[in-house]
GROMACS .gro file of C-alpha atoms in nm:
model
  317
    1UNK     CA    1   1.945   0.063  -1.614
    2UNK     CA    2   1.666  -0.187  -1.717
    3UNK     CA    3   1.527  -0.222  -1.434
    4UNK     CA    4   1.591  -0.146  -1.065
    5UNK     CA    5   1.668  -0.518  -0.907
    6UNK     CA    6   1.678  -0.646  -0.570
    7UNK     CA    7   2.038  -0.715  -0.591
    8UNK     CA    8   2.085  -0.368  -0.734
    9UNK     CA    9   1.943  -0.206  -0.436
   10UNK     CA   10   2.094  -0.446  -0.180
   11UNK     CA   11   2.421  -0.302  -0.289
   12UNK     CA   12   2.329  -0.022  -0.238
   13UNK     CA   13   2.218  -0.012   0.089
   14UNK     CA   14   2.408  -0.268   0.238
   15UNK     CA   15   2.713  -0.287   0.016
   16UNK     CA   16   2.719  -0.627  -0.162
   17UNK     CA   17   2.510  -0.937  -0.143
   18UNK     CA   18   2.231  -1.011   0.080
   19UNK     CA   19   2.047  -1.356   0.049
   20UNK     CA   20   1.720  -1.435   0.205
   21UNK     CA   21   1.708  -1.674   0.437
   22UNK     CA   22   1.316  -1.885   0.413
   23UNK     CA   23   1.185  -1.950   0.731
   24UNK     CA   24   0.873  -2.118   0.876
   25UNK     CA   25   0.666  -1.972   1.210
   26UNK     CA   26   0.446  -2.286   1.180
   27UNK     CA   27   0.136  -2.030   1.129
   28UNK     CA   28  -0.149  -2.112   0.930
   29UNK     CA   29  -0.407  -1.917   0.683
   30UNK     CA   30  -0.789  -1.802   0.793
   31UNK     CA   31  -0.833  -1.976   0.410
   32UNK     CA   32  -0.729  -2.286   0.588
   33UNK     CA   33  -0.835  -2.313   0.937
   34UNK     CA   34  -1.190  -2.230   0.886
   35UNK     CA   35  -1.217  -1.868   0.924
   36UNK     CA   36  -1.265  -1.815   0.521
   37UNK     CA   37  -1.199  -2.180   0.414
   38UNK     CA   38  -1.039  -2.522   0.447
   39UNK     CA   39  -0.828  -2.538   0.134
   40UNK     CA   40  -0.630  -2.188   0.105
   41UNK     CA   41  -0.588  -2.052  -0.215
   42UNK     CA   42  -0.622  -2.280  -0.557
   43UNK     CA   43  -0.270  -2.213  -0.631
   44UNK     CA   44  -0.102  -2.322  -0.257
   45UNK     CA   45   0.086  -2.602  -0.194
   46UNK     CA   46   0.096  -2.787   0.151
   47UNK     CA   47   0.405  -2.562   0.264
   48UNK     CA   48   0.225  -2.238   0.199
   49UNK     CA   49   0.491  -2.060  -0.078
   50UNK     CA   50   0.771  -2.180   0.213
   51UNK     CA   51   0.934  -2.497  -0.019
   52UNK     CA   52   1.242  -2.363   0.048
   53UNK     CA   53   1.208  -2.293   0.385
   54UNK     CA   54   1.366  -2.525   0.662
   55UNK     CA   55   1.068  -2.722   0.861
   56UNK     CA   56   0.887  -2.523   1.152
   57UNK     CA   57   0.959  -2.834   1.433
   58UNK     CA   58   1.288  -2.644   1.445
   59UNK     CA   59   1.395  -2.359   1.627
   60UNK     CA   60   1.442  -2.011   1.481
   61UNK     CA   61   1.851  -2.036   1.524
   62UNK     CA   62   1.825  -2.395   1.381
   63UNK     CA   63   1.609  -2.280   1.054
   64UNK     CA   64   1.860  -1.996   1.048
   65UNK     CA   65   2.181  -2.223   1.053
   66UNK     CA   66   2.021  -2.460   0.827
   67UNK     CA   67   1.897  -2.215   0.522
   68UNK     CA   68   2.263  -2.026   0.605
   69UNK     CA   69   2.418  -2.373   0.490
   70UNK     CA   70   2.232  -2.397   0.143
   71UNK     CA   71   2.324  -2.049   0.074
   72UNK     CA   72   2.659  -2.107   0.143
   73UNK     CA   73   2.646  -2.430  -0.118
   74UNK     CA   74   2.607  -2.193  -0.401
   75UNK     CA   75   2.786  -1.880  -0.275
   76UNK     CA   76   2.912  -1.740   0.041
   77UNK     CA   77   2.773  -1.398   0.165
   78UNK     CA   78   2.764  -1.237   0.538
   79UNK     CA   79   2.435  -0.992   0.528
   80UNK     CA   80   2.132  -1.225   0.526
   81UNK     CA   81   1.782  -1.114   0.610
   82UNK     CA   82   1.560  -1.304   0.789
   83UNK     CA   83   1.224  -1.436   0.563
   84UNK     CA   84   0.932  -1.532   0.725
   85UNK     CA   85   0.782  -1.709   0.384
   86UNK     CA   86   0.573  -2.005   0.451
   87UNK     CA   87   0.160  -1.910   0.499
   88UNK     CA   88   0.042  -1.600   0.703
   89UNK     CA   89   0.344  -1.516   0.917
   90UNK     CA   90   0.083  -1.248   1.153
   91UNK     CA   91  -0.135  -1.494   1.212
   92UNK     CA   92  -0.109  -1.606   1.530
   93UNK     CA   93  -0.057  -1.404   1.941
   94UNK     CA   94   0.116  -1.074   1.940
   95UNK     CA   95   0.368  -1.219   2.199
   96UNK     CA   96   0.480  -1.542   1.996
   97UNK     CA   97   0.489  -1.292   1.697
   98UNK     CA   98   0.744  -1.096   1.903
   99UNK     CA   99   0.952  -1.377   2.030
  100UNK     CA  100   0.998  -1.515   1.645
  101UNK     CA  101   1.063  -1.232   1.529
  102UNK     CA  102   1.349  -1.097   1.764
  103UNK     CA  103   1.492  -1.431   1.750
  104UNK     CA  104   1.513  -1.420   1.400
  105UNK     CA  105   1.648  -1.074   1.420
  106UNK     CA  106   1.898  -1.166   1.678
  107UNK     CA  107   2.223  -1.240   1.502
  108UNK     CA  108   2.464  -0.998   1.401
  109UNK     CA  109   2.444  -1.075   1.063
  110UNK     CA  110   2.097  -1.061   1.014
  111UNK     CA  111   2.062  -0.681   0.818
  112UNK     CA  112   1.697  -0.715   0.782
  113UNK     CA  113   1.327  -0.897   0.862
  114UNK     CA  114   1.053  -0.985   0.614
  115UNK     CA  115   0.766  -1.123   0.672
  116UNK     CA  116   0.525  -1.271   0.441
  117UNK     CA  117   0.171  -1.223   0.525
  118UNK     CA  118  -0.231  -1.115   0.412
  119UNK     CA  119  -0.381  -0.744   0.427
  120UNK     CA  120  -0.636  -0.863   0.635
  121UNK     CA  121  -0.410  -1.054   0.881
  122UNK     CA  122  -0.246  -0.662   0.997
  123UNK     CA  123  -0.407  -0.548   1.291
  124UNK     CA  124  -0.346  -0.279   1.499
  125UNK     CA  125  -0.131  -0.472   1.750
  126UNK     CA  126   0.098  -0.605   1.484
  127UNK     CA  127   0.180  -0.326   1.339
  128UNK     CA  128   0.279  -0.146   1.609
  129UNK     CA  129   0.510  -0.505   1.718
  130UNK     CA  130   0.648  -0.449   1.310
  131UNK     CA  131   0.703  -0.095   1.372
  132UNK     CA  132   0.878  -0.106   1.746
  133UNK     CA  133   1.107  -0.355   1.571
  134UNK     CA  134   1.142  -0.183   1.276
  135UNK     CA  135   1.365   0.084   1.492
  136UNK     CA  136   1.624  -0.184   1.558
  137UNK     CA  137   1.655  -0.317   1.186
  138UNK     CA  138   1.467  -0.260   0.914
  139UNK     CA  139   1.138  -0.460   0.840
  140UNK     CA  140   0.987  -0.570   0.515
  141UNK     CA  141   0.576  -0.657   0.487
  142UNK     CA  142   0.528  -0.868   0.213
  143UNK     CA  143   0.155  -0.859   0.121
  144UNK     CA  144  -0.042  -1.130  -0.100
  145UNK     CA  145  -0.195  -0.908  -0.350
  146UNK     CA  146  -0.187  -1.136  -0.669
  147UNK     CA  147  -0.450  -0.960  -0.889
  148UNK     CA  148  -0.640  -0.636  -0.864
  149UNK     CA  149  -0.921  -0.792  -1.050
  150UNK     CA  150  -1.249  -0.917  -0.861
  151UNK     CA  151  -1.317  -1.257  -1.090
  152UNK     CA  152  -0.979  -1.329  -1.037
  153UNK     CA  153  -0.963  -1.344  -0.633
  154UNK     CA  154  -1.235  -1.525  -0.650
  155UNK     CA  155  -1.132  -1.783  -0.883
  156UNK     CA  156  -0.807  -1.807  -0.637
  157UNK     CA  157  -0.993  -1.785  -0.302
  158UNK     CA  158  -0.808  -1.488  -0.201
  159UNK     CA  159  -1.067  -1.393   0.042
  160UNK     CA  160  -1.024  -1.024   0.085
  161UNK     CA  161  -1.162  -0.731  -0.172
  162UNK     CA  162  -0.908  -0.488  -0.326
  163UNK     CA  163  -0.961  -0.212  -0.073
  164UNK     CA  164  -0.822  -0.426   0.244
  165UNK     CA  165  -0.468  -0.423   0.038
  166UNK     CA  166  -0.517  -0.061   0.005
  167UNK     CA  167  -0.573   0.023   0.403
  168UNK     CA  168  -0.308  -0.244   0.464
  169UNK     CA  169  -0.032  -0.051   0.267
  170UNK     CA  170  -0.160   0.301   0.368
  171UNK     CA  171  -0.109   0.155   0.742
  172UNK     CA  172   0.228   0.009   0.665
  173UNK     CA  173   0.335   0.300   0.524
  174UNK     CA  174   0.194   0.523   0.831
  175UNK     CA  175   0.425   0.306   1.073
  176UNK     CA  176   0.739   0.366   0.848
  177UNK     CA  177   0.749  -0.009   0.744
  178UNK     CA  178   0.856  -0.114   0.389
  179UNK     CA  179   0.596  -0.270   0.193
  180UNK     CA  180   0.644  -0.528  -0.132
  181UNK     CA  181   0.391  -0.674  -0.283
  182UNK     CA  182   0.301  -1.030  -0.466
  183UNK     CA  183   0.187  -1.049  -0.802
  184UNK     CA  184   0.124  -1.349  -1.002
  185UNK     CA  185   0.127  -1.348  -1.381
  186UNK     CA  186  -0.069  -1.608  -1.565
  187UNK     CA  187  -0.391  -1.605  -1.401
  188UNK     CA  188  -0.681  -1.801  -1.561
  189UNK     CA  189  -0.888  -1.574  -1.795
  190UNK     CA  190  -0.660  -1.267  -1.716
  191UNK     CA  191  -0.522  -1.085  -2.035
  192UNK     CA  192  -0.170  -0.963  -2.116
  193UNK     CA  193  -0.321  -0.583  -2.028
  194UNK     CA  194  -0.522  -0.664  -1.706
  195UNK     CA  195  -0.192  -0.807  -1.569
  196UNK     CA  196  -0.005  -0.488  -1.682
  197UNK     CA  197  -0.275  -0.316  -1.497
  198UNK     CA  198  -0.244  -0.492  -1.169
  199UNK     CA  199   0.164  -0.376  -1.198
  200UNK     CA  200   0.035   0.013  -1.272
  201UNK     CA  201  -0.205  -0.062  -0.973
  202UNK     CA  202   0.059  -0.154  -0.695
  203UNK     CA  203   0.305   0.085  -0.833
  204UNK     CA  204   0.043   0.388  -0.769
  205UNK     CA  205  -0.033   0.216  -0.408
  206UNK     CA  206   0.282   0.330  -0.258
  207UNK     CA  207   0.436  -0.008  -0.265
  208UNK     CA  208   0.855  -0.025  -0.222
  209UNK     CA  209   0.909  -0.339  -0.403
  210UNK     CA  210   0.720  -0.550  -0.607
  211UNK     CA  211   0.773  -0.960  -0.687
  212UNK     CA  212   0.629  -1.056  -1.016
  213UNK     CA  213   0.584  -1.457  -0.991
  214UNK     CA  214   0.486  -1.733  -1.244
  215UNK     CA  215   0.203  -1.873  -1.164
  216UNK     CA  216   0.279  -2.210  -1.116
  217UNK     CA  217   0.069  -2.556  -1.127
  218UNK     CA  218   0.180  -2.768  -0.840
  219UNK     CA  219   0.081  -3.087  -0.724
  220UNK     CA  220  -0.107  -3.119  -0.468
  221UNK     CA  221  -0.294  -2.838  -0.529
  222UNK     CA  222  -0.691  -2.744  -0.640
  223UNK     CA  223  -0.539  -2.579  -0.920
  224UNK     CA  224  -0.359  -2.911  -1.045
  225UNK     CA  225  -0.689  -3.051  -1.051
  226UNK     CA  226  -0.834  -2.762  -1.305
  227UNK     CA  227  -0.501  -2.833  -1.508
  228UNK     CA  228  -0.557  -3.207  -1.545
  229UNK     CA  229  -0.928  -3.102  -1.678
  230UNK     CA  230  -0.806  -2.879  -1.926
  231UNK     CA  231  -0.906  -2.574  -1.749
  232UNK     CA  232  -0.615  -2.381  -1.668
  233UNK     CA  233  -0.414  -2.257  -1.965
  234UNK     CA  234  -0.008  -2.227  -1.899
  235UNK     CA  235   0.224  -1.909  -2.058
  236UNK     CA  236   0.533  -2.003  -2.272
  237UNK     CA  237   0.821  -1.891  -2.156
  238UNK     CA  238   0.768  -1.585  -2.456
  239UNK     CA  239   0.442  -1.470  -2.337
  240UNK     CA  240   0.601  -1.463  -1.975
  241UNK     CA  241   0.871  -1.214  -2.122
  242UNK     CA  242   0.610  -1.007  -2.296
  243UNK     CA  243   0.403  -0.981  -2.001
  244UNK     CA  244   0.732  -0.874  -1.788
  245UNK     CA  245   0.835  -0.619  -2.029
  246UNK     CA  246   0.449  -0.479  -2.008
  247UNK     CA  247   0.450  -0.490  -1.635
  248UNK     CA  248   0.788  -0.304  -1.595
  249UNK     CA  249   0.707  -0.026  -1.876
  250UNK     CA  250   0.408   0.075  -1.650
  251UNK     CA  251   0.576   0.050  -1.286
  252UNK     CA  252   0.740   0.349  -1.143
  253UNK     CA  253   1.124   0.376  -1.191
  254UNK     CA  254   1.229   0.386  -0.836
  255UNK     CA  255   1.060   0.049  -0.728
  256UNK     CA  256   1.256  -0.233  -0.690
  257UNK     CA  257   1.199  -0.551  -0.853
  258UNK     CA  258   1.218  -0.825  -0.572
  259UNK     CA  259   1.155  -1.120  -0.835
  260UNK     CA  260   1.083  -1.130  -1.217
  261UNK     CA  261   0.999  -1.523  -1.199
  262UNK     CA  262   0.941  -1.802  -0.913
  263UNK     CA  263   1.022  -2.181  -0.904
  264UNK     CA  264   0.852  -2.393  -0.702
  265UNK     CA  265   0.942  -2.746  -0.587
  266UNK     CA  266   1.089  -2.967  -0.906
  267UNK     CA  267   0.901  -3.274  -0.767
  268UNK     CA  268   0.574  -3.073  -0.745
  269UNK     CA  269   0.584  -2.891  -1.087
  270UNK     CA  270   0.306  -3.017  -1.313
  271UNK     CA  271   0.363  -2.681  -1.530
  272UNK     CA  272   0.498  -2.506  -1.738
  273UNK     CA  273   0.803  -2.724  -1.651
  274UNK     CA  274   1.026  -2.465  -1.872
  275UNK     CA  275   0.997  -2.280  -1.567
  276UNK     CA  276   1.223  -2.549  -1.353
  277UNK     CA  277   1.506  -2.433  -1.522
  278UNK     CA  278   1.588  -2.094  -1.345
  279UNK     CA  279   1.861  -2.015  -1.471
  280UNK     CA  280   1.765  -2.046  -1.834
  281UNK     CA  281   1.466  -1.862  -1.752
  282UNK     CA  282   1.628  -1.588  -1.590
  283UNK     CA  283   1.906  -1.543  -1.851
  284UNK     CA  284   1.631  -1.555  -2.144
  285UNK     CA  285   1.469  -1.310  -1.937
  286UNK     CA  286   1.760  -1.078  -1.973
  287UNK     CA  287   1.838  -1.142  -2.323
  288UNK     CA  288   1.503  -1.035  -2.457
  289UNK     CA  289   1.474  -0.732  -2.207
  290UNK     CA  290   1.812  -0.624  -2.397
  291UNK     CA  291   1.705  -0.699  -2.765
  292UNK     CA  292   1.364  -0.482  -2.665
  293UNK     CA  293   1.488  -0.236  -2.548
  294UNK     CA  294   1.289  -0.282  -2.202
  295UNK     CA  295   1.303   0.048  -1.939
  296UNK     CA  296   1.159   0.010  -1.625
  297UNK     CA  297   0.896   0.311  -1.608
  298UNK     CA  298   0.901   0.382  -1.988
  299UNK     CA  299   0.524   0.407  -1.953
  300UNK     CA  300   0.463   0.540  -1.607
  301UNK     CA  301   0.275   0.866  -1.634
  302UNK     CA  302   0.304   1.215  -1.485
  303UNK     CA  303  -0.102   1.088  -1.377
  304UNK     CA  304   0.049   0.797  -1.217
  305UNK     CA  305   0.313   0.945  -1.008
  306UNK     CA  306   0.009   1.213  -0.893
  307UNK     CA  307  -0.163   0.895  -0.754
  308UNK     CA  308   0.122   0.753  -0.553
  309UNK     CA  309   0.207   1.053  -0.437
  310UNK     CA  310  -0.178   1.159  -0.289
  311UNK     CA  311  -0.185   0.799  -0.164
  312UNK     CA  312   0.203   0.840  -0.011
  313UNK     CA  313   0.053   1.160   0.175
  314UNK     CA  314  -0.199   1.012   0.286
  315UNK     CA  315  -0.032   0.784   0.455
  316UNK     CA  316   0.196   0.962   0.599
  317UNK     CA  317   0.229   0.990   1.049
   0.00000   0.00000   0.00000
């Protein structure tokens, strides 16, 4: 095995395919609405991360229907779970919370929940909503992390220091909830190593999953505005495999790799527009993680794996 992958571990849990199924709870960001800033972070577009997902003036069953529909364009399945992408999907009353999320969780078919959200945007009244509901079918948190490394949030507005992600997961992870967490790769000023670090970093947290995106330059954004002034350098599609293979080598073996890329919105992509073609991507991906003879965990240490595991017990009920 090269690496443990989402589809991999669907499989195996649910016995073939599962798609995800983007939704919007028309929530916002405290790095929009004035509680840490007006413009979210330099990287976000004006849906939040939730292009894909169908728009919030629908209803849960409607968004549901709809997002079933472009699955079904490319292949059919009948296990979807329910993703709550677009902004901070905590961030807003416990009770609408719990009427979303219930009607998301509703139909039969629906194996799963995830919901997208900050490490600052958990308190203790959610988690105890995510954990009640996390009885009836399983629940995925998927936390914003991005970097581990202080210039870095800053540059990107983040808004929260590293140890908020840390109480975040051990909380999660207290309340029995499966946590994955969002890195992106390709951060101004960040080198191939402090990327790789970030991956050793949320591999020790305790983290289930892990999604290892791009990071893309979209219109619309602060960060297209550095880009147009020559500020914000872009990987090649090589670099990007390097940096995968480093990330993977130093994550442990048993986490599962959500996402090795991203791809925004076509009509938004300012760059690296070798990224808009996915499937290229993704099958150069593979190619060079065969030729390199790339094992997930190759370099995760018996030190490591005493981390996770005094981090794991910590967390436990």
């Amino acid at each position: 095995m090269v690496y443990r992958s989402f589809h991999q571990a669907m499989q195996a849990r649910f016995g073939g395919k599962v798609y995800k199924l983007a939704l919007d709870g028309g929530m916002t960001c405290p790095t929009r609405d004035g509680t840490l800033g007006r413009r979210g972070c330099i990287f976000c577009g004006a849906k939040g991360a939730g292009e894909f997902a169908a728009p919030a003036c629908q209803d849960v069953a409607g968004q549901l229907e709809e997002a079933k529909a472009r699955v079904a364009a490319k292949e059919k399945s009948g296990r979807y779970i329910a993703y709550f992408q677009s902004f901070t999907n905590t961030y807003g009353p416990v009770p609408y919370l719990e009427t979303l999320f219930r009607q998301a969780m509703a139909p039969p078919e629906i194996v799963a929940l995830s919901v997208a959200t900050r490490p600052d945007c958990l308190g203790p009244e959610v988690i105890r909503l995510l954990e009640e509901l996390n009885r009836e079918k399983p629940v995925w948190v998927e936390l914003g992390l991005q970097t581990i490394h202080p210039d870095s949030a800053r540059y990107i507005r983040r808004g929260y220091e590293l140890p908020v992600y840390d109480a975040a997961v051990g909380q999660l992870k207290k309340a029995g909830l499966e946590v994955i967490t969002h890195v992106i790769l390709g951060l101004p000023g960040e080198t191939a190593a402090d990327m790789a670090a970030t991956a050793r970093y949320v591999g020790r947290s305790g983290a289930d999953g892990i999604k290892l995106q791009l990071l893309h330059v979209l219109e619309g954004t602060d960060l297209a505005a550095a880009y147009r002034a020559g500020k914000v350098p872009v990987l090649t599609l090589e670099e990007y495999i390097g940096i995968l293979e480093d990330c993977l080598a130093v994550l442990p073996p048993d986490l599962v790799i959500h996402r090795l890329t991203g791809d925004g919105a076509k009509r938004d992509l300012l760059a690296p527009l070798w990224s808009a073609d996915k499937k290229r991507v993704l099958n150069a991906i593979q190619r060079a993680f065969v030729r390199d003879g790339v094992r997930q965990g190759s370099q995760w240490r018996p030190a490591d794996e005493a981390v996770r595991k005094r981090w794991s017990a910590q967390a436990r009920p």
